[in-house]
Amino acid sequence: MEDAASRLARDPRYIALVRKRGRFTTILTIVMLIVYFGFVLTIAFDKALLARSISGGATSWGIPVGLGVIALAILLTGLYVWRANRDFDPVIDVLRAEERA
């Protein structure tokens, strides 16, 4: 007799869900890595760029750019949660309900 995991692994809806979610998370990961490593590499190789003062004040451009990196991480997390709630979770709920039935 076939177990539940084997049936689930062959279900076309589950396969589509895994592909769609995988593509989406890969895109979000790439965006975050580009921004984060771009920030770190800018600090490493062109400190003067982010050390420039904002309108002659005491705050440099590095502070708002660094906060922007943090804000992007929060935004991408929110985007993933929103998409998971809207697109991924309903499919999982249907598959789970069918398995329990």
Coordinates of N, CA, C and O in Angstrom, one line a residue:
M1 N 0.8 -1.2 0.0 CA 0.0 0.0 0.0 C 0.9 1.3 0.0 O 1.9 1.3 0.6
E2 N 0.4 2.2 -0.7 CA 1.2 3.5 -0.9 C 1.0 4.4 0.3 O -0.2 4.6 0.8
D3 N 2.0 5.0 0.8 CA 1.9 6.0 1.9 C 1.5 7.4 1.5 O 1.5 7.7 0.3
A4 N 1.1 8.2 2.4 CA 0.6 9.5 2.1 C 1.7 10.4 1.5 O 1.4 11.2 0.6
A5 N 2.9 10.3 1.9 CA 4.0 11.1 1.4 C 4.2 10.8 -0.1 O 4.4 11.7 -0.9
S6 N 4.1 9.5 -0.5 CA 4.3 9.2 -1.9 C 3.2 9.7 -2.8 O 3.4 10.2 -3.9
R7 N 1.9 9.6 -2.3 CA 0.8 10.2 -3.0 C 0.9 11.7 -3.2 O 0.7 12.2 -4.2
L8 N 1.3 12.3 -2.1 CA 1.5 13.8 -2.1 C 2.6 14.2 -3.1 O 2.4 15.1 -3.9
A9 N 3.7 13.5 -3.1 CA 4.8 13.8 -4.0 C 4.5 13.7 -5.4 O 5.1 14.4 -6.3
R10 N 3.5 12.9 -5.8 CA 3.1 12.7 -7.2 C 1.9 13.6 -7.6 O 1.5 13.7 -8.7
D11 N 1.3 14.3 -6.6 CA 0.1 15.1 -6.9 C 0.5 16.3 -7.7 O 1.4 17.1 -7.3
P12 N -0.1 16.5 -8.9 CA 0.3 17.7 -9.7 C 0.1 19.0 -9.1 O 0.9 19.9 -9.3
R13 N -0.9 19.2 -8.2 CA -1.1 20.4 -7.5 C 0.1 20.7 -6.5 O 0.6 21.8 -6.4
Y14 N 0.6 19.6 -5.9 CA 1.7 19.8 -4.9 C 3.0 20.1 -5.7 O 3.8 21.0 -5.3
I15 N 3.2 19.4 -6.8 CA 4.4 19.7 -7.7 C 4.4 21.1 -8.1 O 5.4 21.8 -8.1
A16 N 3.2 21.6 -8.6 CA 3.1 23.0 -9.1 C 3.4 24.0 -7.9 O 4.0 25.0 -8.1
L17 N 2.8 23.7 -6.8 CA 3.0 24.5 -5.6 C 4.5 24.6 -5.2 O 5.0 25.7 -5.0
V18 N 5.2 23.5 -5.2 CA 6.6 23.5 -4.9 C 7.4 24.3 -5.9 O 8.3 25.1 -5.5
R19 N 7.1 24.1 -7.2 CA 7.8 24.9 -8.2 C 7.5 26.4 -8.1 O 8.5 27.2 -8.1
K20 N 6.3 26.8 -7.9 CA 5.9 28.2 -7.8 C 6.5 28.8 -6.6 O 7.1 29.9 -6.7
R21 N 6.4 28.1 -5.5 CA 7.0 28.7 -4.2 C 8.5 28.7 -4.3 O 9.1 29.7 -3.9
G22 N 9.1 27.7 -4.9 CA 10.6 27.7 -5.1 C 11.1 28.9 -6.0 O 12.1 29.5 -5.6
R23 N 10.4 29.1 -7.1 CA 10.8 30.3 -7.9 C 10.6 31.6 -7.2 O 11.5 32.4 -7.3
F24 N 9.5 31.7 -6.5 CA 9.3 33.0 -5.7 C 10.3 33.2 -4.7 O 10.9 34.3 -4.5
T25 N 10.6 32.2 -3.9 CA 11.6 32.4 -2.8 C 13.0 32.6 -3.4 O 13.8 33.3 -2.8
T26 N 13.3 32.0 -4.5 CA 14.6 32.2 -5.2 C 14.8 33.6 -5.6 O 15.8 34.3 -5.4
I27 N 13.7 34.2 -6.2 CA 13.8 35.6 -6.6 C 13.9 36.5 -5.4 O 14.8 37.4 -5.4
L28 N 13.2 36.3 -4.3 CA 13.3 37.1 -3.1 C 14.7 37.0 -2.5 O 15.3 38.0 -2.1
T29 N 15.3 35.8 -2.5 CA 16.6 35.6 -2.0 C 17.7 36.3 -2.8 O 18.5 37.0 -2.3
I30 N 17.5 36.2 -4.1 CA 18.5 36.9 -5.0 C 18.4 38.4 -4.8 O 19.5 39.1 -4.7
V31 N 17.2 39.0 -4.7 CA 17.1 40.4 -4.5 C 17.8 40.8 -3.2 O 18.6 41.8 -3.2
M32 N 17.5 40.1 -2.1 CA 18.1 40.4 -0.8 C 19.6 40.3 -0.9 O 20.3 41.1 -0.3
L33 N 20.1 39.2 -1.5 CA 21.6 39.0 -1.5 C 22.3 40.1 -2.3 O 23.3 40.6 -2.0
I34 N 21.7 40.5 -3.5 CA 22.2 41.6 -4.3 C 22.3 42.9 -3.5 O 23.3 43.6 -3.4
V35 N 21.2 43.3 -2.8 CA 21.2 44.5 -2.0 C 22.1 44.4 -0.9 O 22.9 45.4 -0.6
Y36 N 22.1 43.3 -0.1 CA 23.0 43.2 1.1 C 24.5 43.2 0.7 O 25.2 44.0 1.2
F37 N 24.8 42.4 -0.3 CA 26.2 42.3 -0.6 C 26.7 43.6 -1.4 O 27.8 44.0 -1.3
G38 N 25.7 44.2 -2.1 CA 26.0 45.5 -2.7 C 26.4 46.6 -1.6 O 27.3 47.3 -1.8
F39 N 25.6 46.6 -0.6 CA 25.9 47.5 0.5 C 27.2 47.2 1.2 O 28.1 48.1 1.4
V40 N 27.5 45.9 1.5 CA 28.7 45.5 2.2 C 29.9 45.8 1.2 O 31.0 46.3 1.7
L41 N 29.8 45.5 0.0 CA 30.9 45.7 -1.0 C 31.2 47.2 -1.2 O 32.3 47.6 -1.4
T42 N 30.1 48.0 -1.1 CA 30.3 49.5 -1.2 C 31.1 50.0 0.0 O 32.0 50.8 -0.1
I43 N 30.7 49.5 1.2 CA 31.5 49.8 2.4 C 32.9 49.4 2.2 O 33.9 50.1 2.6
A44 N 33.1 48.2 1.7 CA 34.5 47.7 1.6 C 35.4 48.4 0.6 O 36.6 48.6 0.9
F45 N 34.8 48.8 -0.5 CA 35.6 49.3 -1.6 C 35.4 50.8 -1.9 O 36.2 51.3 -2.7
D46 N 34.4 51.4 -1.4 CA 34.2 52.8 -1.6 C 33.6 53.5 -0.3 O 32.5 53.9 -0.4
K47 N 34.4 53.5 0.7 CA 33.9 54.0 2.0 C 33.5 55.5 1.9 O 32.5 55.9 2.5
A48 N 34.2 56.2 1.1 CA 33.9 57.6 0.9 C 32.5 57.9 0.4 O 31.8 58.9 0.7
L49 N 32.0 57.0 -0.4 CA 30.6 57.2 -1.0 C 29.5 57.2 0.1 O 28.7 58.1 0.1
L50 N 29.6 56.2 1.0 CA 28.6 56.2 2.0 C 28.9 57.1 3.2 O 28.1 57.3 4.1
A51 N 30.2 57.6 3.3 CA 30.6 58.4 4.4 C 30.3 59.9 4.1 O 30.4 60.7 5.0
R52 N 29.8 60.2 2.9 CA 29.5 61.6 2.6 C 28.3 62.0 3.5 O 27.4 61.3 3.7
S53 N 28.4 63.3 3.9 CA 27.4 63.9 4.8 C 26.2 64.2 4.0 O 26.2 64.6 2.9
I54 N 25.1 64.0 4.7 CA 23.8 64.4 4.1 C 23.6 65.9 4.4 O 23.5 66.4 5.5
S55 N 23.7 66.7 3.4 CA 23.5 68.2 3.4 C 24.3 68.9 4.5 O 23.9 69.8 5.2
G56 N 25.6 68.4 4.6 CA 26.5 69.0 5.5 C 26.3 68.7 7.0 O 27.0 69.3 7.9
G57 N 25.4 67.8 7.3 CA 25.1 67.5 8.7 C 26.0 66.4 9.2 O 27.0 66.0 8.6
A58 N 25.7 65.9 10.4 CA 26.5 64.9 11.1 C 26.2 63.5 10.6 O 27.0 62.6 10.7
T59 N 25.1 63.3 9.9 CA 24.6 62.0 9.5 C 25.2 61.7 8.1 O 25.0 62.6 7.2
S60 N 25.8 60.6 7.9 CA 26.3 60.2 6.5 C 25.2 59.4 5.8 O 24.2 58.9 6.3
W61 N 25.5 59.2 4.5 CA 24.5 58.5 3.6 C 24.5 57.0 4.0 O 23.5 56.3 3.7
G62 N 25.5 56.5 4.7 CA 25.5 55.1 5.1 C 24.3 54.7 6.1 O 23.8 53.6 6.0
I63 N 23.9 55.7 6.9 CA 22.8 55.4 7.9 C 21.5 55.1 7.1 O 20.9 54.1 7.3
P64 N 21.0 56.1 6.3 CA 19.7 55.8 5.6 C 19.8 54.6 4.6 O 18.9 53.8 4.5
V65 N 21.0 54.4 4.0 CA 21.1 53.2 3.1 C 21.1 52.0 3.9 O 20.4 51.0 3.5
G66 N 21.8 51.9 5.0 CA 21.7 50.7 5.9 C 20.3 50.5 6.4 O 19.9 49.3 6.5
L67 N 19.6 51.5 6.8 CA 18.2 51.3 7.3 C 17.4 50.9 6.1 O 16.4 50.1 6.3
G68 N 17.7 51.3 4.9 CA 17.0 50.8 3.7 C 17.1 49.4 3.5 O 16.2 48.7 3.1
V69 N 18.3 48.8 3.7 CA 18.6 47.4 3.6 C 17.7 46.6 4.6 O 17.1 45.6 4.3
I70 N 17.7 47.1 5.8 CA 16.8 46.5 6.9 C 15.4 46.6 6.5 O 14.6 45.6 6.6
A71 N 15.0 47.7 6.0 CA 13.5 47.9 5.6 C 13.2 47.0 4.4 O 12.1 46.4 4.4
L72 N 14.1 46.8 3.5 CA 13.9 45.9 2.4 C 13.7 44.5 2.9 O 12.8 43.7 2.4
A73 N 14.5 44.0 3.8 CA 14.3 42.7 4.4 C 13.0 42.5 5.0 O 12.3 41.5 4.8
I74 N 12.5 43.5 5.7 CA 11.2 43.5 6.3 C 10.1 43.5 5.3 O 9.1 42.7 5.3
L75 N 10.3 44.3 4.2 CA 9.3 44.3 3.1 C 9.2 43.0 2.4 O 8.1 42.5 2.1
L76 N 10.4 42.4 2.1 CA 10.4 41.1 1.4 C 9.8 40.0 2.2 O 9.1 39.1 1.7
T77 N 10.0 40.1 3.5 CA 9.3 39.1 4.4 C 7.8 39.3 4.4 O 7.1 38.3 4.3
G78 N 7.4 40.5 4.5 CA 5.9 40.8 4.4 C 5.3 40.3 3.0 O 4.2 39.8 3.0
L79 N 6.1 40.6 2.0 CA 5.6 40.1 0.6 C 5.5 38.6 0.6 O 4.5 38.1 0.0
Y80 N 6.5 37.9 1.2 CA 6.4 36.4 1.2 C 5.2 36.0 2.0 O 4.4 35.1 1.5
V81 N 5.0 36.5 3.1 CA 3.8 36.1 4.0 C 2.5 36.4 3.3 O 1.6 35.6 3.3
W82 N 2.4 37.6 2.7 CA 1.2 37.9 1.9 C 0.9 36.9 0.8 O -0.2 36.4 0.6
R83 N 2.0 36.6 0.0 CA 1.8 35.7 -1.1 C 1.5 34.3 -0.6 O 0.7 33.6 -1.2
A84 N 2.2 33.9 0.5 CA 1.9 32.5 1.0 C 0.5 32.4 1.5 O -0.2 31.4 1.2
N85 N 0.0 33.4 2.2 CA -1.4 33.4 2.7 C -2.4 33.4 1.5 O -3.4 32.7 1.6
R86 N -2.1 34.1 0.4 CA -3.0 34.2 -0.7 C -2.9 33.0 -1.6 O -4.0 32.6 -2.1
D87 N -1.7 32.6 -2.0 CA -1.6 31.6 -3.0 C -1.2 30.2 -2.5 O -1.6 29.2 -3.1
F88 N -0.3 30.1 -1.6 CA 0.3 28.8 -1.2 C -0.5 28.1 -0.2 O -0.8 26.9 -0.3
D89 N -1.0 28.8 0.9 CA -1.7 28.1 2.0 C -3.0 27.5 1.5 O -3.3 26.4 2.0
P90 N -3.8 28.1 0.7 CA -5.0 27.5 0.2 C -4.8 26.1 -0.4 O -5.6 25.2 -0.2
V91 N -3.8 26.0 -1.2 CA -3.5 24.7 -1.9 C -3.1 23.7 -0.8 O -3.5 22.6 -0.9
I92 N -2.2 24.1 0.1 CA -1.8 23.2 1.2 C -3.0 22.8 2.0 O -3.1 21.6 2.4
D93 N -3.9 23.7 2.3 CA -5.1 23.3 3.1 C -6.0 22.3 2.3 O -6.5 21.4 3.0
V94 N -6.1 22.5 1.0 CA -6.9 21.5 0.2 C -6.3 20.1 0.2 O -6.9 19.1 0.5
L95 N -5.0 20.1 0.0 CA -4.2 18.8 0.0 C -4.3 18.2 1.4 O -4.5 16.9 1.5
R96 N -4.2 18.9 2.4 CA -4.3 18.4 3.8 C -5.7 17.8 4.1 O -5.8 16.7 4.7
A97 N -6.7 18.6 3.7 CA -8.1 18.1 3.9 C -8.4 16.8 3.1 O -9.0 15.9 3.7
E98 N -7.9 16.7 1.9 CA -8.1 15.5 1.2 C -7.3 14.3 1.8 O -7.8 13.2 1.7
E99 N -6.2 14.5 2.4 CA -5.4 13.5 3.0 C -6.2 13.0 4.2 O -6.2 11.8 4.5
R100 N -6.8 13.9 5.0 CA -7.5 13.5 6.2 C -8.8 12.8 5.9 O -9.3 12.0 6.8
A101 N -9.4 13.1 4.8 CA -10.7 12.5 4.4 C -10.6 11.0 4.1 O -9.6 10.4 3.9

